[in-house]
Amino acid sequence: MEIIVITIIFGVVHVTISNHTIWQPFIPSLDTHSKKDLIHYLARQTSINPILMFGLVKNGIQTEDQIWKFLYPSIRDLHDPFLLNDMKKAVIRIIQALKQKEPIMIFGDYDVDGISSSTLLYKGLKFFGANVSFRLPIRHEGYGISPKAIEEISHRGVSLIITVDNGSSAYDAMKVAKEKGIDVIVTDHHEILGEFPNSYAFINPKRFDNKYPYPNLSGAGVAFKLVQALFQATSNFSWEKYCWDYIEWATLGTIADLMPLNGENRAICWLGIQKMNNNPNPILENLFDLLHISHIDSSKIGFQIAPIFNAVGRIDDPNIAVQLLTNPFASQQELKSLIAINRLRQALTSEQYKQAEQEIIRKGWNQDRIIVIDGDFHNGIIGIIAARITENFKKPAIVISESGIGSARTLQGSNFSIIKPINDCSVHLKRYGGHQGAAGLTIDLEKIDAFRRDIQLTTGNGAKIESIIHYADQMDIKQFPDTLFDDLAALEPFGIGNPKPIFYSPSIKWFRLELFGKEKEHAKLTIKKKSLLAFSKGKIFKNNFSSFEFLYTPNCSIERNFLIHDIHTFQ
């Protein structure tokens, strides 16, 4: 049974739940904020609710000019691609390859960003008449271009390789490419952990020596800038006219890869979503029809569209997706096959998560500070399983497959870095890498028990591992005004850097409940004609309780529904 503790500090209620999730209002609140007058002024000028304007000001948007630019981005807000180091060198080499009809190979990645950037660059090079092909690795081959891949590509007579969404640390592959006489242009967006790769050109907005004003592009965003540069290098074609043929793919990769949706990314994604809603690419339009999606927003992309392409890379061949997306005559049947792969991935995830949950409880690993579980898990979904374990047990989790490949996740809203204890236990590992929220590793199976034991010791005397969720305001769900949905629609797309506001609703007793999903794992609640979806929380509603309070976010401005973000029940 969960215990709720309420403390009042300087008049602010802090709700603490014993499962290590803490709910806190923003401090200072709107009413006590030093810029309260500015916030209300900007809200009046733009007809945006002050609570929503409060969130924008907290994110650094504090002038009328910034607000209007945020609300209505344009193509002119895109930065000059030639500010990226090596862009000019890369464009000159590509133009040379175009003139000489050299075989060009695009080497991508198996996730949505890799699929999107491969599609985008392939379409762009084809527009200019390139002799171009693409190659994405199957997941078991591992991430990034490898010496083996270079060897294989060299037999095809390729003289120029362009990587997308990978290559920043492909030192061995670059060495083999040099030996084979193949030029490699690396385009990537990942953190640079060592020296620059010894490639012909290296385009990455995270280069420390860049003059580029925005470092947080996705892999598809960098590919988009390369195509922009090719258009700007010619006098025959207008970029402002042709950019619409590429911006949807940059949007898909940016949102799917969880890039910050501020700065140039906001401009790309805002414009891309406008294109998807008004004149989508025919392949995307067919996909929207099959998914019964009538209006595109960031949630639809993140939770319904991106998983379909991610699934192909997780449990099948991502080249299938790029072949489909670059084929103007792709059929609905081919799209249905992608949807079927995602359904298979969903079923596999559900089955394997259930096995993991039972094993964790049976062996008492839920009592550990970091849950480490190994077993017969599919390499393509161990990250999803780790995320679900983290969400449901409110603890960091590491899931390791029978091949010794592991994926780690930490609590959302937590300051706990999962890569630190992994690094502290690196003596047990063959390889590892990652960042605060997620990491990957490779381990010999006989070392897993020692790794599980030692990783607990690394956190034994540390601070509490807990998640803190900040909400914008207390607002009873029954009182939520419909007009706020219209204001929220104006702030799309939402994501990191522009999060949807979270609201706190006090205790609710009466509601209508429907459970759905294969195992009734999801719930739909109706409260005073308000429809709320609670994904993966069906189990909570199968238990008896007298009332509950919850955190929620508005979901779809068209359907006027909500998502339950977190929940606490009272017996």
Short mmCIF file of N, CA and C in Angstrom, two decimals, residues 423-533:
data_model
loop_
_atom_site.label_atom_id
_atom_site.label_comp_id
_atom_site.label_asym_id
_atom_site.label_seq_id
_atom_site.Cartn_x
_atom_site.Cartn_y
_atom_site.Cartn_z
N ASN A 423 29.71 2.93 -15.30
CA ASN A 423 31.14 3.24 -15.43
C ASN A 423 31.92 2.72 -14.21
N ASP A 424 31.33 2.86 -13.03
CA ASP A 424 31.99 2.37 -11.81
C ASP A 424 32.17 0.86 -11.81
N CYS A 425 31.33 0.16 -12.57
CA CYS A 425 31.41 -1.31 -12.64
C CYS A 425 31.96 -1.78 -13.98
N SER A 426 32.68 -0.91 -14.66
CA SER A 426 33.14 -1.23 -16.02
C SER A 426 34.13 -2.39 -16.07
N VAL A 427 34.70 -2.76 -14.92
CA VAL A 427 35.63 -3.90 -14.89
C VAL A 427 34.93 -5.18 -15.35
N HIS A 428 33.62 -5.23 -15.20
CA HIS A 428 32.86 -6.43 -15.60
C HIS A 428 32.43 -6.39 -17.08
N LEU A 429 32.61 -5.25 -17.74
CA LEU A 429 32.01 -5.03 -19.05
C LEU A 429 33.02 -5.12 -20.19
N LYS A 430 32.54 -5.51 -21.35
CA LYS A 430 33.36 -5.50 -22.56
C LYS A 430 33.31 -4.13 -23.23
N ARG A 431 32.11 -3.56 -23.30
CA ARG A 431 31.92 -2.22 -23.87
C ARG A 431 30.73 -1.57 -23.16
N TYR A 432 30.71 -0.26 -23.16
CA TYR A 432 29.56 0.47 -22.64
C TYR A 432 29.61 1.91 -23.12
N GLY A 433 28.49 2.59 -23.03
CA GLY A 433 28.42 4.01 -23.40
C GLY A 433 27.01 4.52 -23.17
N GLY A 434 26.87 5.83 -23.19
CA GLY A 434 25.55 6.40 -23.00
C GLY A 434 25.62 7.74 -22.31
N HIS A 435 24.52 8.10 -21.65
CA HIS A 435 24.45 9.38 -20.95
C HIS A 435 23.58 9.22 -19.72
N GLN A 436 23.15 10.34 -19.14
CA GLN A 436 22.44 10.28 -17.86
C GLN A 436 21.17 9.43 -17.91
N GLY A 437 20.39 9.58 -18.95
CA GLY A 437 19.09 8.92 -18.98
C GLY A 437 19.08 7.52 -19.54
N ALA A 438 20.03 7.20 -20.42
CA ALA A 438 20.02 5.90 -21.09
C ALA A 438 21.45 5.49 -21.43
N ALA A 439 21.66 4.18 -21.47
CA ALA A 439 23.00 3.67 -21.77
C ALA A 439 22.89 2.28 -22.37
N GLY A 440 23.98 1.84 -22.99
CA GLY A 440 24.06 0.48 -23.52
C GLY A 440 25.35 -0.15 -23.05
N LEU A 441 25.37 -1.48 -23.03
CA LEU A 441 26.57 -2.19 -22.58
C LEU A 441 26.62 -3.58 -23.21
N THR A 442 27.81 -4.16 -23.16
CA THR A 442 28.01 -5.55 -23.57
C THR A 442 28.79 -6.25 -22.47
N ILE A 443 28.35 -7.47 -22.10
CA ILE A 443 28.94 -8.18 -20.96
C ILE A 443 28.98 -9.67 -21.25
N ASP A 444 29.99 -10.37 -20.73
CA ASP A 444 29.99 -11.83 -20.76
C ASP A 444 28.97 -12.34 -19.75
N LEU A 445 28.19 -13.34 -20.12
CA LEU A 445 27.06 -13.78 -19.30
C LEU A 445 27.50 -14.24 -17.90
N GLU A 446 28.68 -14.85 -17.80
CA GLU A 446 29.12 -15.35 -16.49
C GLU A 446 29.46 -14.23 -15.51
N LYS A 447 29.53 -12.99 -16.00
CA LYS A 447 29.87 -11.86 -15.13
C LYS A 447 28.64 -11.08 -14.66
N ILE A 448 27.45 -11.49 -15.10
CA ILE A 448 26.25 -10.71 -14.80
C ILE A 448 25.95 -10.68 -13.30
N ASP A 449 26.07 -11.81 -12.62
CA ASP A 449 25.77 -11.83 -11.18
C ASP A 449 26.68 -10.89 -10.40
N ALA A 450 27.97 -10.89 -10.74
CA ALA A 450 28.91 -9.99 -10.06
C ALA A 450 28.60 -8.54 -10.39
N PHE A 451 28.22 -8.30 -11.63
CA PHE A 451 27.85 -6.95 -12.05
C PHE A 451 26.61 -6.47 -11.28
N ARG A 452 25.60 -7.36 -11.17
CA ARG A 452 24.38 -7.02 -10.43
C ARG A 452 24.70 -6.69 -8.97
N ARG A 453 25.56 -7.47 -8.37
CA ARG A 453 25.93 -7.24 -6.97
C ARG A 453 26.68 -5.92 -6.81
N ASP A 454 27.66 -5.70 -7.65
CA ASP A 454 28.52 -4.53 -7.47
C ASP A 454 27.82 -3.22 -7.82
N ILE A 455 26.89 -3.27 -8.77
CA ILE A 455 26.23 -2.01 -9.14
C ILE A 455 25.33 -1.50 -8.02
N GLN A 456 24.86 -2.41 -7.15
CA GLN A 456 24.10 -1.97 -5.97
C GLN A 456 25.03 -1.24 -5.01
N LEU A 457 26.25 -1.74 -4.87
CA LEU A 457 27.21 -1.15 -3.93
C LEU A 457 27.60 0.26 -4.35
N THR A 458 27.61 0.53 -5.66
CA THR A 458 28.01 1.86 -6.13
C THR A 458 27.00 2.93 -5.71
N THR A 459 25.77 2.52 -5.43
CA THR A 459 24.74 3.49 -5.06
C THR A 459 24.28 3.33 -3.61
N GLY A 460 24.91 2.41 -2.88
CA GLY A 460 24.45 2.07 -1.53
C GLY A 460 24.40 3.23 -0.57
N ASN A 461 25.39 4.11 -0.63
CA ASN A 461 25.44 5.23 0.32
C ASN A 461 25.08 6.56 -0.34
N GLY A 462 24.54 6.49 -1.53
CA GLY A 462 24.24 7.73 -2.24
C GLY A 462 22.89 8.31 -1.86
N ALA A 463 22.56 9.38 -2.52
CA ALA A 463 21.27 10.03 -2.28
C ALA A 463 20.14 9.17 -2.81
N LYS A 464 18.92 9.48 -2.36
CA LYS A 464 17.75 8.75 -2.82
C LYS A 464 17.62 8.84 -4.34
N ILE A 465 17.27 7.72 -4.95
CA ILE A 465 16.96 7.73 -6.37
C ILE A 465 15.46 7.98 -6.48
N GLU A 466 15.09 9.19 -6.84
CA GLU A 466 13.68 9.52 -6.87
C GLU A 466 13.38 10.42 -8.06
N SER A 467 12.15 10.36 -8.50
CA SER A 467 11.70 11.15 -9.63
C SER A 467 10.89 12.34 -9.12
N ILE A 468 11.17 13.50 -9.68
CA ILE A 468 10.41 14.70 -9.32
C ILE A 468 9.65 15.17 -10.56
N ILE A 469 8.35 15.27 -10.45
CA ILE A 469 7.51 15.76 -11.54
C ILE A 469 6.98 17.14 -11.15
N HIS A 470 7.30 18.13 -11.94
CA HIS A 470 6.81 19.49 -11.68
C HIS A 470 5.54 19.74 -12.49
N TYR A 471 4.54 20.27 -11.83
CA TYR A 471 3.31 20.60 -12.55
C TYR A 471 3.11 22.11 -12.58
N ALA A 472 2.40 22.56 -13.62
CA ALA A 472 2.24 24.00 -13.85
C ALA A 472 1.25 24.64 -12.90
N ASP A 473 0.17 23.90 -12.60
CA ASP A 473 -0.88 24.50 -11.78
C ASP A 473 -1.81 23.41 -11.28
N GLN A 474 -2.54 23.71 -10.20
CA GLN A 474 -3.62 22.83 -9.76
C GLN A 474 -4.87 23.19 -10.52
N MET A 475 -5.46 22.22 -11.20
CA MET A 475 -6.68 22.46 -11.97
C MET A 475 -7.51 21.19 -11.98
N ASP A 476 -8.61 21.21 -11.24
CA ASP A 476 -9.52 20.07 -11.22
C ASP A 476 -9.91 19.73 -12.65
N ILE A 477 -9.79 18.46 -13.02
CA ILE A 477 -10.06 18.05 -14.39
C ILE A 477 -11.48 18.45 -14.82
N LYS A 478 -12.39 18.47 -13.87
CA LYS A 478 -13.78 18.83 -14.20
C LYS A 478 -13.91 20.30 -14.61
N GLN A 479 -12.92 21.10 -14.19
CA GLN A 479 -12.97 22.54 -14.47
C GLN A 479 -12.09 22.96 -15.65
N PHE A 480 -11.43 22.00 -16.29
CA PHE A 480 -10.50 22.35 -17.37
C PHE A 480 -11.26 22.99 -18.53
N PRO A 481 -10.90 24.22 -18.92
CA PRO A 481 -11.66 24.92 -19.97
C PRO A 481 -11.29 24.45 -21.37
N ASP A 482 -12.27 24.25 -22.23
CA ASP A 482 -12.02 23.82 -23.60
C ASP A 482 -11.17 24.83 -24.36
N THR A 483 -11.28 26.11 -24.02
CA THR A 483 -10.52 27.14 -24.73
C THR A 483 -9.01 26.94 -24.59
N LEU A 484 -8.60 26.27 -23.52
CA LEU A 484 -7.17 26.05 -23.30
C LEU A 484 -6.58 25.12 -24.36
N PHE A 485 -7.43 24.24 -24.93
CA PHE A 485 -6.95 23.35 -25.99
C PHE A 485 -6.50 24.16 -27.20
N ASP A 486 -7.24 25.23 -27.53
CA ASP A 486 -6.87 26.05 -28.68
C ASP A 486 -5.54 26.75 -28.46
N ASP A 487 -5.34 27.23 -27.23
CA ASP A 487 -4.07 27.87 -26.90
C ASP A 487 -2.91 26.87 -27.00
N LEU A 488 -3.16 25.65 -26.52
CA LEU A 488 -2.13 24.61 -26.57
C LEU A 488 -1.77 24.25 -28.01
N ALA A 489 -2.76 24.22 -28.89
CA ALA A 489 -2.51 23.90 -30.29
C ALA A 489 -1.54 24.91 -30.91
N ALA A 490 -1.62 26.17 -30.46
CA ALA A 490 -0.74 27.21 -30.99
C ALA A 490 0.71 27.00 -30.57
N LEU A 491 0.92 26.25 -29.49
CA LEU A 491 2.27 26.05 -28.97
C LEU A 491 2.92 24.77 -29.50
N GLU A 492 2.20 23.99 -30.28
CA GLU A 492 2.78 22.78 -30.89
C GLU A 492 3.96 23.16 -31.79
N PRO A 493 4.94 22.25 -31.97
CA PRO A 493 5.03 20.91 -31.40
C PRO A 493 5.64 20.92 -30.00
N PHE A 494 5.18 19.95 -29.19
CA PHE A 494 5.68 19.80 -27.82
C PHE A 494 6.74 18.71 -27.76
N GLY A 495 7.63 18.86 -26.80
CA GLY A 495 8.68 17.87 -26.58
C GLY A 495 9.71 18.44 -25.63
N ILE A 496 10.90 17.85 -25.62
CA ILE A 496 11.98 18.37 -24.79
C ILE A 496 12.28 19.80 -25.22
N GLY A 497 12.40 20.70 -24.25
CA GLY A 497 12.63 22.11 -24.55
C GLY A 497 11.35 22.89 -24.70
N ASN A 498 10.24 22.19 -24.95
CA ASN A 498 8.91 22.81 -25.01
C ASN A 498 7.90 21.77 -24.53
N PRO A 499 7.97 21.40 -23.25
CA PRO A 499 7.11 20.31 -22.76
C PRO A 499 5.66 20.73 -22.63
N LYS A 500 4.77 19.76 -22.82
CA LYS A 500 3.37 20.02 -22.54
C LYS A 500 3.19 20.31 -21.06
N PRO A 501 2.34 21.26 -20.72
CA PRO A 501 2.14 21.55 -19.30
C PRO A 501 1.45 20.38 -18.59
N ILE A 502 1.86 20.14 -17.36
CA ILE A 502 1.26 19.10 -16.52
C ILE A 502 0.42 19.79 -15.46
N PHE A 503 -0.79 19.28 -15.22
CA PHE A 503 -1.69 19.84 -14.22
C PHE A 503 -1.97 18.82 -13.13
N TYR A 504 -2.23 19.32 -11.94
CA TYR A 504 -2.56 18.47 -10.80
C TYR A 504 -4.06 18.56 -10.53
N SER A 505 -4.73 17.40 -10.54
CA SER A 505 -6.16 17.35 -10.22
C SER A 505 -6.34 16.69 -8.86
N PRO A 506 -7.01 17.36 -7.94
CA PRO A 506 -7.23 16.77 -6.62
C PRO A 506 -8.17 15.58 -6.68
N SER A 507 -8.45 15.02 -5.52
CA SER A 507 -9.11 13.72 -5.41
C SER A 507 -10.42 13.62 -6.19
N ILE A 508 -10.55 12.50 -6.91
CA ILE A 508 -11.74 12.17 -7.69
C ILE A 508 -12.34 10.88 -7.15
N LYS A 509 -13.68 10.84 -7.03
CA LYS A 509 -14.35 9.63 -6.54
C LYS A 509 -15.18 8.95 -7.62
N TRP A 510 -15.87 9.75 -8.43
CA TRP A 510 -16.83 9.17 -9.36
C TRP A 510 -16.35 9.31 -10.79
N PHE A 511 -16.32 8.18 -11.49
CA PHE A 511 -15.89 8.19 -12.88
C PHE A 511 -16.38 6.91 -13.56
N ARG A 512 -16.43 6.95 -14.89
CA ARG A 512 -16.77 5.76 -15.66
C ARG A 512 -15.47 5.18 -16.21
N LEU A 513 -15.32 3.86 -16.10
CA LEU A 513 -14.06 3.20 -16.43
C LEU A 513 -14.24 2.17 -17.54
N GLU A 514 -13.33 2.20 -18.51
CA GLU A 514 -13.24 1.15 -19.53
C GLU A 514 -11.78 0.69 -19.58
N LEU A 515 -11.57 -0.62 -19.49
CA LEU A 515 -10.23 -1.18 -19.66
C LEU A 515 -10.10 -1.71 -21.08
N PHE A 516 -8.94 -1.48 -21.70
CA PHE A 516 -8.75 -1.97 -23.07
C PHE A 516 -7.32 -2.44 -23.26
N GLY A 517 -7.06 -3.03 -24.42
CA GLY A 517 -5.77 -3.66 -24.68
C GLY A 517 -5.92 -5.17 -24.58
N LYS A 518 -4.94 -5.89 -25.10
CA LYS A 518 -5.00 -7.34 -25.15
C LYS A 518 -5.19 -7.95 -23.76
N GLU A 519 -4.52 -7.35 -22.77
CA GLU A 519 -4.62 -7.85 -21.40
C GLU A 519 -5.25 -6.80 -20.47
N LYS A 520 -6.06 -5.92 -21.08
CA LYS A 520 -6.73 -4.86 -20.31
C LYS A 520 -5.71 -4.04 -19.53
N GLU A 521 -4.58 -3.76 -20.20
CA GLU A 521 -3.49 -3.05 -19.51
C GLU A 521 -3.67 -1.53 -19.55
N HIS A 522 -4.58 -1.04 -20.37
CA HIS A 522 -4.81 0.40 -20.48
C HIS A 522 -6.20 0.74 -19.94
N ALA A 523 -6.38 2.00 -19.59
CA ALA A 523 -7.67 2.43 -19.03
C ALA A 523 -8.13 3.71 -19.71
N LYS A 524 -9.45 3.81 -19.88
CA LYS A 524 -10.07 5.05 -20.34
C LYS A 524 -11.08 5.48 -19.28
N LEU A 525 -10.96 6.71 -18.80
CA LEU A 525 -11.84 7.23 -17.77
C LEU A 525 -12.68 8.36 -18.35
N THR A 526 -13.91 8.43 -17.93
CA THR A 526 -14.76 9.56 -18.28
C THR A 526 -15.19 10.23 -16.99
N ILE A 527 -14.84 11.51 -16.86
CA ILE A 527 -15.16 12.28 -15.67
C ILE A 527 -15.83 13.57 -16.12
N LYS A 528 -17.13 13.69 -15.85
CA LYS A 528 -17.88 14.89 -16.24
C LYS A 528 -17.66 15.22 -17.72
N LYS A 529 -17.83 14.22 -18.58
CA LYS A 529 -17.68 14.35 -20.03
C LYS A 529 -16.24 14.59 -20.48
N LYS A 530 -15.30 14.53 -19.54
CA LYS A 530 -13.89 14.64 -19.91
C LYS A 530 -13.34 13.23 -20.10
N SER A 531 -12.65 12.99 -21.22
CA SER A 531 -12.11 11.67 -21.53
C SER A 531 -10.62 11.65 -21.24
N LEU A 532 -10.19 10.68 -20.39
CA LEU A 532 -8.79 10.57 -20.01
C LEU A 532 -8.27 9.18 -20.34
N LEU A 533 -7.07 9.11 -20.93
CA LEU A 533 -6.43 7.85 -21.26
C LEU A 533 -5.30 7.60 -20.27
#
